[in-house]
mmCIF file of C-alpha atoms and ligand atoms in Angstrom:
data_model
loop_
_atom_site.group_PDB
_atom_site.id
_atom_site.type_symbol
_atom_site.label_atom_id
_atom_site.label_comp_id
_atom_site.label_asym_id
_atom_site.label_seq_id
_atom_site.Cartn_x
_atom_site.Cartn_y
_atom_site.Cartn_z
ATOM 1 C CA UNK Y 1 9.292 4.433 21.083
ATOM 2 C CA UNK Y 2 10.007 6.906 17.897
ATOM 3 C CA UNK Y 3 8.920 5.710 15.068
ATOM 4 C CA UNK Y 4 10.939 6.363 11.899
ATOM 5 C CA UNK Y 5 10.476 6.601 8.120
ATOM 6 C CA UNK Y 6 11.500 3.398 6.371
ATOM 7 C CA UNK Y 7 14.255 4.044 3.291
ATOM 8 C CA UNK Y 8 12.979 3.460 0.491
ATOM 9 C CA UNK Y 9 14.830 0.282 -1.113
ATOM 10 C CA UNK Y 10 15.292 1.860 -4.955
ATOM 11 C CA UNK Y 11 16.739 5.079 -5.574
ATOM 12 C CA UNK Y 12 14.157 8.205 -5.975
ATOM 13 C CA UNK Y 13 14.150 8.102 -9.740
ATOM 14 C CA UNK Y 14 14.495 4.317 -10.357
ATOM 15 C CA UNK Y 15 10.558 4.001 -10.742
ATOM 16 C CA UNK Y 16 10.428 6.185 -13.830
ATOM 17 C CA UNK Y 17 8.694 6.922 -15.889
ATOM 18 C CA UNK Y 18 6.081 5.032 -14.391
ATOM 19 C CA UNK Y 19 6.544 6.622 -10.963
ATOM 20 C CA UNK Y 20 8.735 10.034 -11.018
ATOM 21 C CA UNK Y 21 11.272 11.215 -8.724
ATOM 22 C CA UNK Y 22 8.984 13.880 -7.768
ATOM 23 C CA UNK Y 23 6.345 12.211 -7.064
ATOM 24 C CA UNK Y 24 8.470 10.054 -4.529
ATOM 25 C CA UNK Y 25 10.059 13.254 -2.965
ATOM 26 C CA UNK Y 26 6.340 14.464 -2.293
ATOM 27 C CA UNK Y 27 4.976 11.304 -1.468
ATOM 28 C CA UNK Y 28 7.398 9.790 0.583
ATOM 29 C CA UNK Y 29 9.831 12.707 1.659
ATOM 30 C CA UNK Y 30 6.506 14.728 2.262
ATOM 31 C CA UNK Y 31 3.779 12.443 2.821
ATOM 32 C CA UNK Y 32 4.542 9.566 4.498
ATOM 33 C CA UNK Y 33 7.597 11.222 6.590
ATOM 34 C CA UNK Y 34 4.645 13.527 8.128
ATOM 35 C CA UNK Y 35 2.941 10.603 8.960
ATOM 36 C CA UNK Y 36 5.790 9.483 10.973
ATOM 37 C CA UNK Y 37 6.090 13.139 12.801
ATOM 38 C CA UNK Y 38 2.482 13.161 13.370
ATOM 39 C CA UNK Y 39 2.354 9.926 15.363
ATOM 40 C CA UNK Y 40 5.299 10.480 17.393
ATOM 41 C CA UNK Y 41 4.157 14.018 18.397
ATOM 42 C CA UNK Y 42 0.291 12.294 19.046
ATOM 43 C CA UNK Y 43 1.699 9.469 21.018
ATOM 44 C CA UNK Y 44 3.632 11.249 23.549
ATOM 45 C CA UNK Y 45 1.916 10.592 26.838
ATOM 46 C CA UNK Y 46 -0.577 8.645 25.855
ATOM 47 C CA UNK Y 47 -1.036 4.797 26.336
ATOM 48 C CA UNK Y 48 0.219 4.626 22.783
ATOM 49 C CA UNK Y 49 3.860 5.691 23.383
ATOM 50 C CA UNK Y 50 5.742 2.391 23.388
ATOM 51 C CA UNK Y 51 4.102 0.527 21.983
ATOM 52 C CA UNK Y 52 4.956 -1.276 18.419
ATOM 53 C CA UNK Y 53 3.289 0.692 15.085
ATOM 54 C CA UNK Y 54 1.093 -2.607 14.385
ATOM 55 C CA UNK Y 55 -0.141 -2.908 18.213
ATOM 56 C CA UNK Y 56 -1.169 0.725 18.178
ATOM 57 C CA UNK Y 57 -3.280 0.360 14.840
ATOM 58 C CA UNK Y 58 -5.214 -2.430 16.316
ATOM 59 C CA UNK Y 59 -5.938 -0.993 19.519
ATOM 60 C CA UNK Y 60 -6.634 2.793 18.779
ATOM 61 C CA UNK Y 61 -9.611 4.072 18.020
ATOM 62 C CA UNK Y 62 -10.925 6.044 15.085
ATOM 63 C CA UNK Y 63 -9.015 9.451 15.491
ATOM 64 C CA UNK Y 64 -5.339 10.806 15.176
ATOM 65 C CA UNK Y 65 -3.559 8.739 16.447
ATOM 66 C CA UNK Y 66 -5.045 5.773 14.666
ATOM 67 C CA UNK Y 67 -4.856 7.620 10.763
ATOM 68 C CA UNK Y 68 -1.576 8.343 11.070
ATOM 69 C CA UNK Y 69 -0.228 5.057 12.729
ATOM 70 C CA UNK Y 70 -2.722 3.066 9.947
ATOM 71 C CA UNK Y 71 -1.038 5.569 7.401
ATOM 72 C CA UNK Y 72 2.878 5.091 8.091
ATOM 73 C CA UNK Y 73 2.370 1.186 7.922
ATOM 74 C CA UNK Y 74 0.391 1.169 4.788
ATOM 75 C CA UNK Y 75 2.786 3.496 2.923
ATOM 76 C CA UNK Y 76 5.501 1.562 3.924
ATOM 77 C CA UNK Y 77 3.666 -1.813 2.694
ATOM 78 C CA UNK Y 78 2.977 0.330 -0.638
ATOM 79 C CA UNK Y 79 6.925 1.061 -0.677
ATOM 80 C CA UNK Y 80 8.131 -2.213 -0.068
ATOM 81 C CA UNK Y 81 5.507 -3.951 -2.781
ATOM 82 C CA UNK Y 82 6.732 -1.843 -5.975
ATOM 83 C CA UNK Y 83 10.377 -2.569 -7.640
ATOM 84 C CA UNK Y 84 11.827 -1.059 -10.500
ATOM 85 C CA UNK Y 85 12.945 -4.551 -11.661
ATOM 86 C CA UNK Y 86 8.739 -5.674 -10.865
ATOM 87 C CA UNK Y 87 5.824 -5.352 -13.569
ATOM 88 C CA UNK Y 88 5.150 -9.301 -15.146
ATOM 89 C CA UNK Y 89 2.875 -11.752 -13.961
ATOM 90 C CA UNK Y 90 3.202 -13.201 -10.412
ATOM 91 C CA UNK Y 91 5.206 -16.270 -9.566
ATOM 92 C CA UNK Y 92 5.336 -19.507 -7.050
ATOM 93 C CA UNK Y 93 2.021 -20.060 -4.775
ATOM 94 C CA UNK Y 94 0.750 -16.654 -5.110
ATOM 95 C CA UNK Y 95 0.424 -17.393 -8.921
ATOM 96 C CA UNK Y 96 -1.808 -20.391 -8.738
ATOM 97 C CA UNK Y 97 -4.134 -18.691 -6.080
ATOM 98 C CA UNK Y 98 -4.816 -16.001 -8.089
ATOM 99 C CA UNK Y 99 -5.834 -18.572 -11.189
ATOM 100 C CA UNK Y 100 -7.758 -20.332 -9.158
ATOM 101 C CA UNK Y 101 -10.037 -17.179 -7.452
ATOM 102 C CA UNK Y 102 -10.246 -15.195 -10.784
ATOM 103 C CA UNK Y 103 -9.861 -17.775 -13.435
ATOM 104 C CA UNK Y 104 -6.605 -15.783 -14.875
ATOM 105 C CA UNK Y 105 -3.882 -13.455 -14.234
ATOM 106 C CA UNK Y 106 -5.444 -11.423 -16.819
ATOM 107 C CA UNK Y 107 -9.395 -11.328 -14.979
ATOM 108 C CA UNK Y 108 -7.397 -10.499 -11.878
ATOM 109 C CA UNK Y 109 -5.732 -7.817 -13.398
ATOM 110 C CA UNK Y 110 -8.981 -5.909 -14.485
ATOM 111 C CA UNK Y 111 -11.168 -7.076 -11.672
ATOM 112 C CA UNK Y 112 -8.270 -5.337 -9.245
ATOM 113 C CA UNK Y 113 -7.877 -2.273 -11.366
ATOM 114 C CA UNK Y 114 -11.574 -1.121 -11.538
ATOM 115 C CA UNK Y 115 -12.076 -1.667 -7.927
ATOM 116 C CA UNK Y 116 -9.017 0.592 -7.536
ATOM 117 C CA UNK Y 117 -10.215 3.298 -10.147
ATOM 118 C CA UNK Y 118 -13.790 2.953 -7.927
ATOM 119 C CA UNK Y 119 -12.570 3.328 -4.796
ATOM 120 C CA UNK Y 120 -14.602 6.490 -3.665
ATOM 121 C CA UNK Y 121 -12.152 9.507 -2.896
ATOM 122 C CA UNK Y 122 -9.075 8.848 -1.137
ATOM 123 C CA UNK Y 123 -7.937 5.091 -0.103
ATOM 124 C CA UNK Y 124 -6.382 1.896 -0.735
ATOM 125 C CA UNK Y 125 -7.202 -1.638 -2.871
ATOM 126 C CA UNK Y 126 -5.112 -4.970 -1.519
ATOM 127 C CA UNK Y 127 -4.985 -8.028 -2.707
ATOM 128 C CA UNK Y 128 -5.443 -9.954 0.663
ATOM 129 C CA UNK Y 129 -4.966 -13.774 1.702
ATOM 130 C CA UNK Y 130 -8.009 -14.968 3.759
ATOM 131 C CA UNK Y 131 -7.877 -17.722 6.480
ATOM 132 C CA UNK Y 132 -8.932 -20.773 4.201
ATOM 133 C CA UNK Y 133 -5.391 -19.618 1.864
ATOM 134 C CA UNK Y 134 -7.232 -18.130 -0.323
ATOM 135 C CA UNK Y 135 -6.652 -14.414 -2.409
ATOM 136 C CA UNK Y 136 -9.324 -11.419 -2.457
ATOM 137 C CA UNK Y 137 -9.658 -8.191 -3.494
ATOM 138 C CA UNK Y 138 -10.547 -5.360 -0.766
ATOM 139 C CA UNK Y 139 -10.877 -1.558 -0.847
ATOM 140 C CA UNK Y 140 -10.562 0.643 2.124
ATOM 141 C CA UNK Y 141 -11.216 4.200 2.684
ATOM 142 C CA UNK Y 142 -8.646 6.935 3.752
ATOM 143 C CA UNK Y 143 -6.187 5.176 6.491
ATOM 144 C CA UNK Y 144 -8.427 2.334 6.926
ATOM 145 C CA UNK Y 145 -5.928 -1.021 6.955
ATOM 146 C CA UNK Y 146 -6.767 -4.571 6.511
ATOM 147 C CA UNK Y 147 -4.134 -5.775 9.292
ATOM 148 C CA UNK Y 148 -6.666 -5.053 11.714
ATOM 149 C CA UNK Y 149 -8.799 -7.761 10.071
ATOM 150 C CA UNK Y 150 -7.507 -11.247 11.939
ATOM 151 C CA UNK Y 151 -8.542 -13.164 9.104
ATOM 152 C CA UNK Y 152 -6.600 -11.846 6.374
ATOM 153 C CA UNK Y 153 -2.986 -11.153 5.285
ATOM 154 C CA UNK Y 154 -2.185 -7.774 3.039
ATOM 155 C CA UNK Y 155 -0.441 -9.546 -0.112
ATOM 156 C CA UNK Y 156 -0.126 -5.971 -2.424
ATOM 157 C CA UNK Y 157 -1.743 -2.559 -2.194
ATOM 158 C CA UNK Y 158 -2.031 0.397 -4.406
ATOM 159 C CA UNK Y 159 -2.444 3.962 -2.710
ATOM 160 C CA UNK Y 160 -5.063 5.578 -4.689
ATOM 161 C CA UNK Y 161 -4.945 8.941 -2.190
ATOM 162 C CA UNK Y 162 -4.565 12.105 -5.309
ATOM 163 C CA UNK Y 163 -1.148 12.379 -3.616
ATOM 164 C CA UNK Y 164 0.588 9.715 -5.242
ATOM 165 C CA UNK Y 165 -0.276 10.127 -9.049
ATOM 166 C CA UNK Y 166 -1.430 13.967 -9.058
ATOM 167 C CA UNK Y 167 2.167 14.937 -9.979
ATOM 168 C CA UNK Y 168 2.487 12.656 -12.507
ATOM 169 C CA UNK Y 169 -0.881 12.100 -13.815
ATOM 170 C CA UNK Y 170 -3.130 14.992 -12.495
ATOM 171 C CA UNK Y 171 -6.347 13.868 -11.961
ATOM 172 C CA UNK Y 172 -5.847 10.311 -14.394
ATOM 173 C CA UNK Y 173 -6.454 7.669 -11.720
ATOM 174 C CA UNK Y 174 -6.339 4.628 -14.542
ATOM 175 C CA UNK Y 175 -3.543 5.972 -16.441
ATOM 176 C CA UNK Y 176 -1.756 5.605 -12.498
ATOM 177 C CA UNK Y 177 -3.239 2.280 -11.930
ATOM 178 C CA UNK Y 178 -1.630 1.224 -15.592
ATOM 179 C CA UNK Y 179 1.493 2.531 -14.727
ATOM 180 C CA UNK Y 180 1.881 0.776 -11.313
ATOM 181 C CA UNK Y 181 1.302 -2.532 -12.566
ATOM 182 C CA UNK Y 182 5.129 -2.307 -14.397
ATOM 183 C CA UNK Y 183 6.296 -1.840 -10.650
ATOM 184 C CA UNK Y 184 4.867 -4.394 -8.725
ATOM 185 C CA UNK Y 185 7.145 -6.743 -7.113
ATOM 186 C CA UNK Y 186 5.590 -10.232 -7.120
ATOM 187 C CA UNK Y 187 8.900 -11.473 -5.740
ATOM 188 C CA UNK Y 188 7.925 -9.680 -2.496
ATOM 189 C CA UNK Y 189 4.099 -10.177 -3.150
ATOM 190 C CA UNK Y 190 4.395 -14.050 -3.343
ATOM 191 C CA UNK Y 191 6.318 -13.942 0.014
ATOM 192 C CA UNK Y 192 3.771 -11.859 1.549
ATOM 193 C CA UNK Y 193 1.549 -15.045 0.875
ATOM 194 C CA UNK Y 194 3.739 -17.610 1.473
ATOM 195 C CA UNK Y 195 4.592 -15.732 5.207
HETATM 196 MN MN1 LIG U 1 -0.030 7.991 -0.056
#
Protein backbone atom coordinates (compact mmCIF):
# COMPACT_ATOMS: atom_id res chain seq x y z
CA UNK A 1 0.00 0.00 0.00
CA UNK A 2 1.19 3.90 -0.43
CA UNK A 3 1.18 5.56 2.37
CA UNK A 4 0.18 9.24 2.33
CA UNK A 5 0.70 12.45 4.32
CA UNK A 6 -2.22 13.18 6.62
CA UNK A 7 -3.77 17.03 6.10
CA UNK A 8 -3.22 18.82 8.60
CA UNK A 9 -6.73 19.71 10.33
CA UNK A 10 -5.97 23.77 10.95
CA UNK A 11 -4.82 25.95 8.34
CA UNK A 12 -0.80 26.54 8.07
CA UNK A 13 -0.84 29.77 10.00
CA UNK A 14 -3.67 29.08 12.52
CA UNK A 15 -1.01 27.95 15.24
CA UNK A 16 0.60 31.37 15.45
CA UNK A 17 2.38 32.84 17.02
CA UNK A 18 2.99 29.97 19.03
CA UNK A 19 3.71 27.71 16.05
CA UNK A 20 4.44 29.72 12.60
CA UNK A 21 3.38 29.02 9.22
CA UNK A 22 6.87 28.36 8.40
CA UNK A 23 7.65 26.25 10.68
CA UNK A 24 4.61 24.00 9.55
CA UNK A 25 5.62 24.32 5.79
CA UNK A 26 9.16 22.90 6.89
CA UNK A 27 7.99 20.59 9.30
CA UNK A 28 5.18 19.09 7.82
CA UNK A 29 5.38 20.03 3.99
CA UNK A 30 9.19 19.09 4.38
CA UNK A 31 9.62 16.86 7.17
CA UNK A 32 7.08 14.63 7.72
CA UNK A 33 5.97 14.45 3.83
CA UNK A 34 9.69 12.92 3.35
CA UNK A 35 8.93 10.58 5.81
CA UNK A 36 6.07 9.40 3.84
CA UNK A 37 8.34 9.22 0.43
CA UNK A 38 10.99 7.50 2.27
CA UNK A 39 8.86 4.57 3.43
CA UNK A 40 7.07 4.00 0.33
CA UNK A 41 10.31 4.00 -1.75
CA UNK A 42 11.96 1.50 1.32
CA UNK A 43 8.99 -0.74 1.31
CA UNK A 44 8.77 -1.65 -2.21
CA UNK A 45 9.56 -5.33 -2.41
CA UNK A 46 10.05 -6.02 0.80
CA UNK A 47 7.76 -7.96 3.28
CA UNK A 48 6.75 -4.51 4.40
CA UNK A 49 4.81 -3.40 1.28
CA UNK A 50 1.18 -3.94 2.26
CA UNK A 51 1.12 -3.95 5.12
CA UNK A 52 -0.71 -1.20 7.52
CA UNK A 53 1.87 1.83 8.90
CA UNK A 54 1.23 0.52 12.65
CA UNK A 55 1.90 -3.34 11.68
CA UNK A 56 5.13 -2.37 9.99
CA UNK A 57 6.44 -0.31 13.11
CA UNK A 58 5.94 -3.25 15.31
CA UNK A 59 7.43 -5.77 13.24
CA UNK A 60 10.53 -4.02 11.60
CA UNK A 61 13.58 -3.92 12.92
CA UNK A 62 15.91 -1.11 13.89
CA UNK A 63 16.84 0.41 10.39
CA UNK A 64 15.08 2.42 7.51
CA UNK A 65 12.36 1.18 7.14
CA UNK A 66 11.43 1.17 10.79
CA UNK A 67 12.58 5.28 11.43
CA UNK A 68 10.68 6.39 8.88
CA UNK A 69 7.44 4.24 9.36
CA UNK A 70 7.92 5.10 13.47
CA UNK A 71 8.41 8.78 12.14
CA UNK A 72 5.22 9.34 9.79
CA UNK A 73 2.93 7.92 12.66
CA UNK A 74 4.38 9.97 15.39
CA UNK A 75 4.23 13.24 13.41
CA UNK A 76 0.92 12.60 12.54
CA UNK A 77 -0.03 11.84 16.39
CA UNK A 78 1.96 15.27 17.07
CA UNK A 79 -0.43 16.91 14.29
CA UNK A 80 -3.55 15.63 15.37
CA UNK A 81 -2.80 16.47 19.37
CA UNK A 82 -2.24 20.42 18.87
CA UNK A 83 -5.38 22.85 18.00
CA UNK A 84 -5.39 26.37 17.59
CA UNK A 85 -8.59 26.52 19.73
CA UNK A 86 -6.29 23.99 22.54
CA UNK A 87 -3.92 25.46 25.40
CA UNK A 88 -6.11 25.19 29.09
CA UNK A 89 -6.13 22.51 31.41
CA UNK A 90 -7.38 19.02 30.39
CA UNK A 91 -10.95 17.87 30.75
CA UNK A 92 -13.27 14.58 31.49
CA UNK A 93 -11.24 11.27 32.68
CA UNK A 94 -7.99 12.34 31.43
CA UNK A 95 -8.23 15.28 33.97
CA UNK A 96 -8.64 13.29 37.11
CA UNK A 97 -5.80 10.79 36.09
CA UNK A 98 -3.45 13.27 35.77
CA UNK A 99 -4.44 14.70 39.54
CA UNK A 100 -4.25 11.65 40.80
CA UNK A 101 -0.45 10.51 39.30
CA UNK A 102 1.08 14.04 39.80
CA UNK A 103 -0.94 15.56 42.53
CA UNK A 104 -1.95 18.63 40.04
CA UNK A 105 -2.36 19.84 36.63
CA UNK A 106 0.19 22.28 37.54
CA UNK A 107 3.13 19.36 38.90
CA UNK A 108 2.21 17.64 35.66
CA UNK A 109 2.84 20.49 33.72
CA UNK A 110 6.52 21.01 34.96
CA UNK A 111 7.31 17.40 35.61
CA UNK A 112 6.36 16.90 31.59
CA UNK A 113 8.18 19.97 30.45
CA UNK A 114 11.67 19.27 31.99
CA UNK A 115 11.64 15.76 30.85
CA UNK A 116 10.94 17.27 27.41
CA UNK A 117 13.68 20.10 27.68
CA UNK A 118 16.04 16.82 28.92
CA UNK A 119 15.39 14.65 26.41
CA UNK A 120 19.02 14.10 25.04
CA UNK A 121 19.29 15.34 21.29
CA UNK A 122 16.58 14.63 19.02
CA UNK A 123 13.18 12.78 20.23
CA UNK A 124 9.86 12.72 21.66
CA UNK A 125 8.06 13.04 25.45
CA UNK A 126 4.25 11.39 25.67
CA UNK A 127 2.08 11.37 28.13
CA UNK A 128 1.08 7.60 27.97
CA UNK A 129 -1.89 5.49 29.61
CA UNK A 130 -0.49 2.24 31.15
CA UNK A 131 -2.49 -1.06 31.49
CA UNK A 132 -3.79 -0.53 35.18
CA UNK A 133 -5.57 3.12 33.51
CA UNK A 134 -3.19 4.93 34.73
CA UNK A 135 -1.07 8.27 33.04
CA UNK A 136 2.93 8.46 32.74
CA UNK A 137 5.39 10.40 31.39
CA UNK A 138 7.95 8.74 28.76
CA UNK A 139 10.79 10.05 26.57
CA UNK A 140 12.04 8.36 23.52
CA UNK A 141 14.94 8.92 21.36
CA UNK A 142 14.93 9.84 17.57
CA UNK A 143 11.91 7.67 15.88
CA UNK A 144 11.60 5.52 18.81
CA UNK A 145 7.49 5.15 19.45
CA UNK A 146 5.68 3.98 22.43
CA UNK A 147 2.92 2.03 20.27
CA UNK A 148 5.24 -0.68 20.11
CA UNK A 149 4.96 -0.95 23.91
CA UNK A 150 1.63 -3.37 24.45
CA UNK A 151 1.09 -1.95 27.68
CA UNK A 152 0.59 1.56 27.04
CA UNK A 153 -1.57 3.99 25.00
CA UNK A 154 0.17 7.42 23.48
CA UNK A 155 -2.29 10.12 25.13
CA UNK A 156 -0.07 13.52 23.81
CA UNK A 157 3.44 13.98 22.48
CA UNK A 158 5.69 16.86 21.85
CA UNK A 159 8.41 16.52 18.99
CA UNK A 160 11.44 17.92 20.48
CA UNK A 161 13.63 16.99 17.04
CA UNK A 162 15.54 20.96 16.33
CA UNK A 163 13.22 20.75 13.30
CA UNK A 164 10.14 21.81 14.78
CA UNK A 165 11.08 24.97 16.90
CA UNK A 166 14.54 25.95 15.14
CA UNK A 167 12.58 28.33 12.85
CA UNK A 168 10.81 29.82 15.36
CA UNK A 169 12.90 29.61 18.36
CA UNK A 170 16.51 28.73 17.19
CA UNK A 171 18.09 26.77 19.55
CA UNK A 172 15.31 27.78 22.72
CA UNK A 173 13.93 24.31 23.44
CA UNK A 174 11.79 25.72 26.71
CA UNK A 175 10.68 28.80 25.13
CA UNK A 176 9.09 25.85 22.36
CA UNK A 177 7.90 23.67 25.08
CA UNK A 178 6.03 27.02 26.61
CA UNK A 179 4.64 27.80 23.50
CA UNK A 180 3.13 24.34 22.71
CA UNK A 181 1.30 24.05 25.78
CA UNK A 182 -1.33 27.03 24.27
CA UNK A 183 -1.89 24.34 21.44
CA UNK A 184 -2.60 21.26 22.96
CA UNK A 185 -5.88 19.80 22.31
CA UNK A 186 -7.12 18.03 25.46
CA UNK A 187 -10.40 17.52 23.61
CA UNK A 188 -8.48 15.00 21.45
CA UNK A 189 -6.02 14.09 24.35
CA UNK A 190 -8.88 12.98 26.74
CA UNK A 191 -10.23 10.75 23.88
CA UNK A 192 -6.96 9.29 23.30
CA UNK A 193 -7.51 7.98 26.97
CA UNK A 194 -10.87 7.30 27.02
CA UNK A 195 -10.23 5.01 23.47
MN1 LIG B 1 9.38 16.47 13.68
Amino acid sequence: MTHKLPELKYAKDALAPHISAETLDYHHGKHHNAYVTNLNNLIVGTEYEDKSLEEIIKSAPAGGIFNNAAQVWNHTFYFNGISPNGGGKPTGELAKAIDKAFGSFEDFKSKFSTSAATNFGSGWTWLVKDSDGSVSIHNTSNADTTITCDKSIPVLTIDVWEHAYYVDKRNARPSYIESWWNLVDWEEANKNFIA
